[in-house]
C-alpha cells in the first residue's frame, strides 16, 4: 500500500509526500486545507437565484427545505433578502438571512409541497 501525495496549486496540502511521511498532520494543517477548499468551491449567490433554507426561521413559519428567491444581496454576500411564496405566487415572507442559513439549489433536487396557514 503506497502513500498518497495531495497537492493543490503546486503546494502540498499536507506534509505527506512521495514515499514517506515527513510528519503527522496537525489540526492547523487540516483547518487551512478546509478553508482553502471552501474558498474555491463557495457558490456566489446573486439576485433572483433560487435558494434553499437551511434552518427554520420566522418563528418556525418557514421550515428548513423551503425554497425562496434572493431579492437583494447585501454587502457582497454577507446577508440576503429572500422572498418565500406559495405555489400560486402569494408572498408568505421576506426575510433577511445570513449565508449559513441558505444554500444554492441542486440539479438533483425536487420540490415538495407542505401546507401552511396564510395570514
PDB file of C-alpha atoms in Angstrom:
ATOM      1  CA  UNK A   1       0.000   0.000   0.000  1.00  0.00           C
ATOM      2  CA  UNK A   2       1.523   3.326  -1.075  1.00  0.00           C
ATOM      3  CA  UNK A   3       1.218   6.748   0.458  1.00  0.00           C
ATOM      4  CA  UNK A   4      -0.866   9.312  -1.397  1.00  0.00           C
ATOM      5  CA  UNK A   5       0.523  12.766  -2.038  1.00  0.00           C
ATOM      6  CA  UNK A   6      -2.113  15.532  -2.039  1.00  0.00           C
ATOM      7  CA  UNK A   7      -1.274  18.833  -3.687  1.00  0.00           C
ATOM      8  CA  UNK A   8      -3.149  21.987  -4.697  1.00  0.00           C
ATOM      9  CA  UNK A   9      -1.845  24.704  -6.988  1.00  0.00           C
ATOM     10  CA  UNK A  10       1.649  23.294  -6.747  1.00  0.00           C
ATOM     11  CA  UNK A  11       1.865  23.395  -2.942  1.00  0.00           C
ATOM     12  CA  UNK A  12       1.489  20.440  -0.596  1.00  0.00           C
ATOM     13  CA  UNK A  13      -1.895  20.179   1.110  1.00  0.00           C
ATOM     14  CA  UNK A  14      -0.309  18.246   3.938  1.00  0.00           C
ATOM     15  CA  UNK A  15       3.080  17.011   4.977  1.00  0.00           C
ATOM     16  CA  UNK A  16       2.753  13.655   3.256  1.00  0.00           C
ATOM     17  CA  UNK A  17       4.756  13.475   0.049  1.00  0.00           C
ATOM     18  CA  UNK A  18       6.373  10.884  -2.153  1.00  0.00           C
ATOM     19  CA  UNK A  19       7.090   7.579  -0.444  1.00  0.00           C
ATOM     20  CA  UNK A  20       7.494   8.606   3.192  1.00  0.00           C
ATOM     21  CA  UNK A  21       5.624  10.531   5.859  1.00  0.00           C
ATOM     22  CA  UNK A  22       7.519  13.684   6.851  1.00  0.00           C
ATOM     23  CA  UNK A  23       5.334  14.408   9.882  1.00  0.00           C
ATOM     24  CA  UNK A  24       1.858  13.881  11.250  1.00  0.00           C
ATOM     25  CA  UNK A  25      -0.856  16.307  10.159  1.00  0.00           C
ATOM     26  CA  UNK A  26      -1.798  18.878  12.760  1.00  0.00           C
ATOM     27  CA  UNK A  27      -5.264  20.354  13.295  1.00  0.00           C
ATOM     28  CA  UNK A  28      -3.967  23.601  11.775  1.00  0.00           C
ATOM     29  CA  UNK A  29      -2.898  21.745   8.600  1.00  0.00           C
ATOM     30  CA  UNK A  30      -6.403  20.330   8.253  1.00  0.00           C
ATOM     31  CA  UNK A  31      -8.115  23.668   9.025  1.00  0.00           C
ATOM     32  CA  UNK A  32      -6.030  25.568   6.470  1.00  0.00           C
ATOM     33  CA  UNK A  33      -6.776  22.946   3.810  1.00  0.00           C
ATOM     34  CA  UNK A  34     -10.512  23.040   4.535  1.00  0.00           C
ATOM     35  CA  UNK A  35     -10.529  26.856   4.478  1.00  0.00           C
ATOM     36  CA  UNK A  36      -8.733  26.867   1.128  1.00  0.00           C
ATOM     37  CA  UNK A  37     -11.134  24.403  -0.493  1.00  0.00           C
ATOM     38  CA  UNK A  38     -14.193  26.235   0.871  1.00  0.00           C
ATOM     39  CA  UNK A  39     -12.920  29.452  -0.720  1.00  0.00           C
ATOM     40  CA  UNK A  40     -12.602  27.721  -4.101  1.00  0.00           C
ATOM     41  CA  UNK A  41     -15.952  25.941  -4.037  1.00  0.00           C
ATOM     42  CA  UNK A  42     -18.087  28.637  -2.437  1.00  0.00           C
ATOM     43  CA  UNK A  43     -21.015  29.329  -4.721  1.00  0.00           C
ATOM     44  CA  UNK A  44     -21.647  33.006  -5.246  1.00  0.00           C
ATOM     45  CA  UNK A  45     -25.359  33.717  -4.823  1.00  0.00           C
ATOM     46  CA  UNK A  46     -26.901  36.528  -6.840  1.00  0.00           C
ATOM     47  CA  UNK A  47     -30.201  38.372  -7.071  1.00  0.00           C
ATOM     48  CA  UNK A  48     -33.014  36.211  -8.464  1.00  0.00           C
ATOM     49  CA  UNK A  49     -31.240  32.930  -7.641  1.00  0.00           C
ATOM     50  CA  UNK A  50     -33.371  30.226  -6.052  1.00  0.00           C
ATOM     51  CA  UNK A  51     -32.091  29.155  -2.639  1.00  0.00           C
ATOM     52  CA  UNK A  52     -32.957  26.514  -0.060  1.00  0.00           C
ATOM     53  CA  UNK A  53     -33.484  27.440   3.573  1.00  0.00           C
ATOM     54  CA  UNK A  54     -31.079  25.538   5.845  1.00  0.00           C
ATOM     55  CA  UNK A  55     -32.908  26.087   9.156  1.00  0.00           C
ATOM     56  CA  UNK A  56     -36.344  27.052  10.458  1.00  0.00           C
ATOM     57  CA  UNK A  57     -36.851  30.839  10.663  1.00  0.00           C
ATOM     58  CA  UNK A  58     -39.656  33.356  11.219  1.00  0.00           C
ATOM     59  CA  UNK A  59     -40.724  31.662  14.459  1.00  0.00           C
ATOM     60  CA  UNK A  60     -40.955  28.316  12.682  1.00  0.00           C
ATOM     61  CA  UNK A  61     -43.257  29.567   9.955  1.00  0.00           C
ATOM     62  CA  UNK A  62     -40.551  28.917   7.365  1.00  0.00           C
ATOM     63  CA  UNK A  63     -39.002  25.460   7.523  1.00  0.00           C
ATOM     64  CA  UNK A  64     -35.624  24.084   6.516  1.00  0.00           C
ATOM     65  CA  UNK A  65     -36.015  22.948   2.912  1.00  0.00           C
ATOM     66  CA  UNK A  66     -38.363  25.770   1.869  1.00  0.00           C
ATOM     67  CA  UNK A  67     -37.342  27.394  -1.409  1.00  0.00           C
ATOM     68  CA  UNK A  68     -37.053  31.151  -1.825  1.00  0.00           C
ATOM     69  CA  UNK A  69     -35.664  33.681  -4.275  1.00  0.00           C
ATOM     70  CA  UNK A  70     -32.954  36.211  -3.490  1.00  0.00           C
ATOM     71  CA  UNK A  71     -34.279  39.752  -3.916  1.00  0.00           C
ATOM     72  CA  UNK A  72     -31.232  41.667  -2.657  1.00  0.00           C
ATOM     73  CA  UNK A  73     -27.599  40.821  -1.915  1.00  0.00           C
ATOM     74  CA  UNK A  74     -26.167  42.948   0.904  1.00  0.00           C
ATOM     75  CA  UNK A  75     -22.510  43.826   1.467  1.00  0.00           C
ATOM     76  CA  UNK A  76     -21.092  41.462  -1.179  1.00  0.00           C
ATOM     77  CA  UNK A  77     -22.938  38.399   0.126  1.00  0.00           C
ATOM     78  CA  UNK A  78     -22.765  38.933   3.880  1.00  0.00           C
ATOM     79  CA  UNK A  79     -26.599  38.915   4.004  1.00  0.00           C
ATOM     80  CA  UNK A  80     -29.505  38.308   1.625  1.00  0.00           C
ATOM     81  CA  UNK A  81     -33.113  39.429   1.397  1.00  0.00           C
ATOM     82  CA  UNK A  82     -35.059  36.324   0.377  1.00  0.00           C
ATOM     83  CA  UNK A  83     -38.735  36.071  -0.562  1.00  0.00           C
ATOM     84  CA  UNK A  84     -40.763  32.925   0.037  1.00  0.00           C
ATOM     85  CA  UNK A  85     -44.030  32.386  -1.859  1.00  0.00           C
ATOM     86  CA  UNK A  86     -46.784  29.784  -2.173  1.00  0.00           C
ATOM     87  CA  UNK A  87     -47.078  27.714  -5.339  1.00  0.00           C
ATOM     88  CA  UNK A  88     -49.663  30.214  -6.598  1.00  0.00           C
ATOM     89  CA  UNK A  89     -47.228  33.099  -6.131  1.00  0.00           C
ATOM     90  CA  UNK A  90     -48.671  34.608  -2.951  1.00  0.00           C
ATOM     91  CA  UNK A  91     -45.941  36.116  -0.774  1.00  0.00           C
ATOM     92  CA  UNK A  92     -45.519  34.321   2.552  1.00  0.00           C
ATOM     93  CA  UNK A  93     -42.472  36.120   3.944  1.00  0.00           C
ATOM     94  CA  UNK A  94     -39.484  38.271   3.089  1.00  0.00           C
ATOM     95  CA  UNK A  95     -36.562  37.561   5.418  1.00  0.00           C
ATOM     96  CA  UNK A  96     -33.042  38.939   5.740  1.00  0.00           C
ATOM     97  CA  UNK A  97     -30.822  35.873   6.047  1.00  0.00           C
ATOM     98  CA  UNK A  98     -27.148  35.133   6.578  1.00  0.00           C
ATOM     99  CA  UNK A  99     -25.135  32.915   4.208  1.00  0.00           C
ATOM    100  CA  UNK A 100     -25.166  29.920   6.576  1.00  0.00           C
ATOM    101  CA  UNK A 101     -28.989  29.986   6.601  1.00  0.00           C
ATOM    102  CA  UNK A 102     -29.372  29.367   2.855  1.00  0.00           C
ATOM    103  CA  UNK A 103     -27.707  27.377   0.107  1.00  0.00           C
ATOM    104  CA  UNK A 104     -27.979  27.117  -3.644  1.00  0.00           C
ATOM    105  CA  UNK A 105     -30.382  24.643  -5.235  1.00  0.00           C
ATOM    106  CA  UNK A 106     -29.006  21.415  -6.698  1.00  0.00           C
ATOM    107  CA  UNK A 107     -29.922  19.883 -10.039  1.00  0.00           C
ATOM    108  CA  UNK A 108     -30.710  16.557  -8.354  1.00  0.00           C
ATOM    109  CA  UNK A 109     -33.383  18.030  -6.044  1.00  0.00           C
ATOM    110  CA  UNK A 110     -37.183  18.110  -6.453  1.00  0.00           C
ATOM    111  CA  UNK A 111     -39.687  20.446  -4.870  1.00  0.00           C
ATOM    112  CA  UNK A 112     -42.029  19.039  -2.241  1.00  0.00           C
ATOM    113  CA  UNK A 113     -45.318  20.504  -1.048  1.00  0.00           C
ATOM    114  CA  UNK A 114     -46.387  21.277   2.520  1.00  0.00           C
ATOM    115  CA  UNK A 115     -49.493  23.038   3.756  1.00  0.00           C
ATOM    116  CA  UNK A 116     -49.278  26.224   5.817  1.00  0.00           C
ATOM    117  CA  UNK A 117     -51.700  28.772   7.169  1.00  0.00           C
ATOM    118  CA  UNK A 118     -51.547  32.094   5.342  1.00  0.00           C
ATOM    119  CA  UNK A 119     -52.401  35.217   7.308  1.00  0.00           C
TER     120      UNK A 119
END
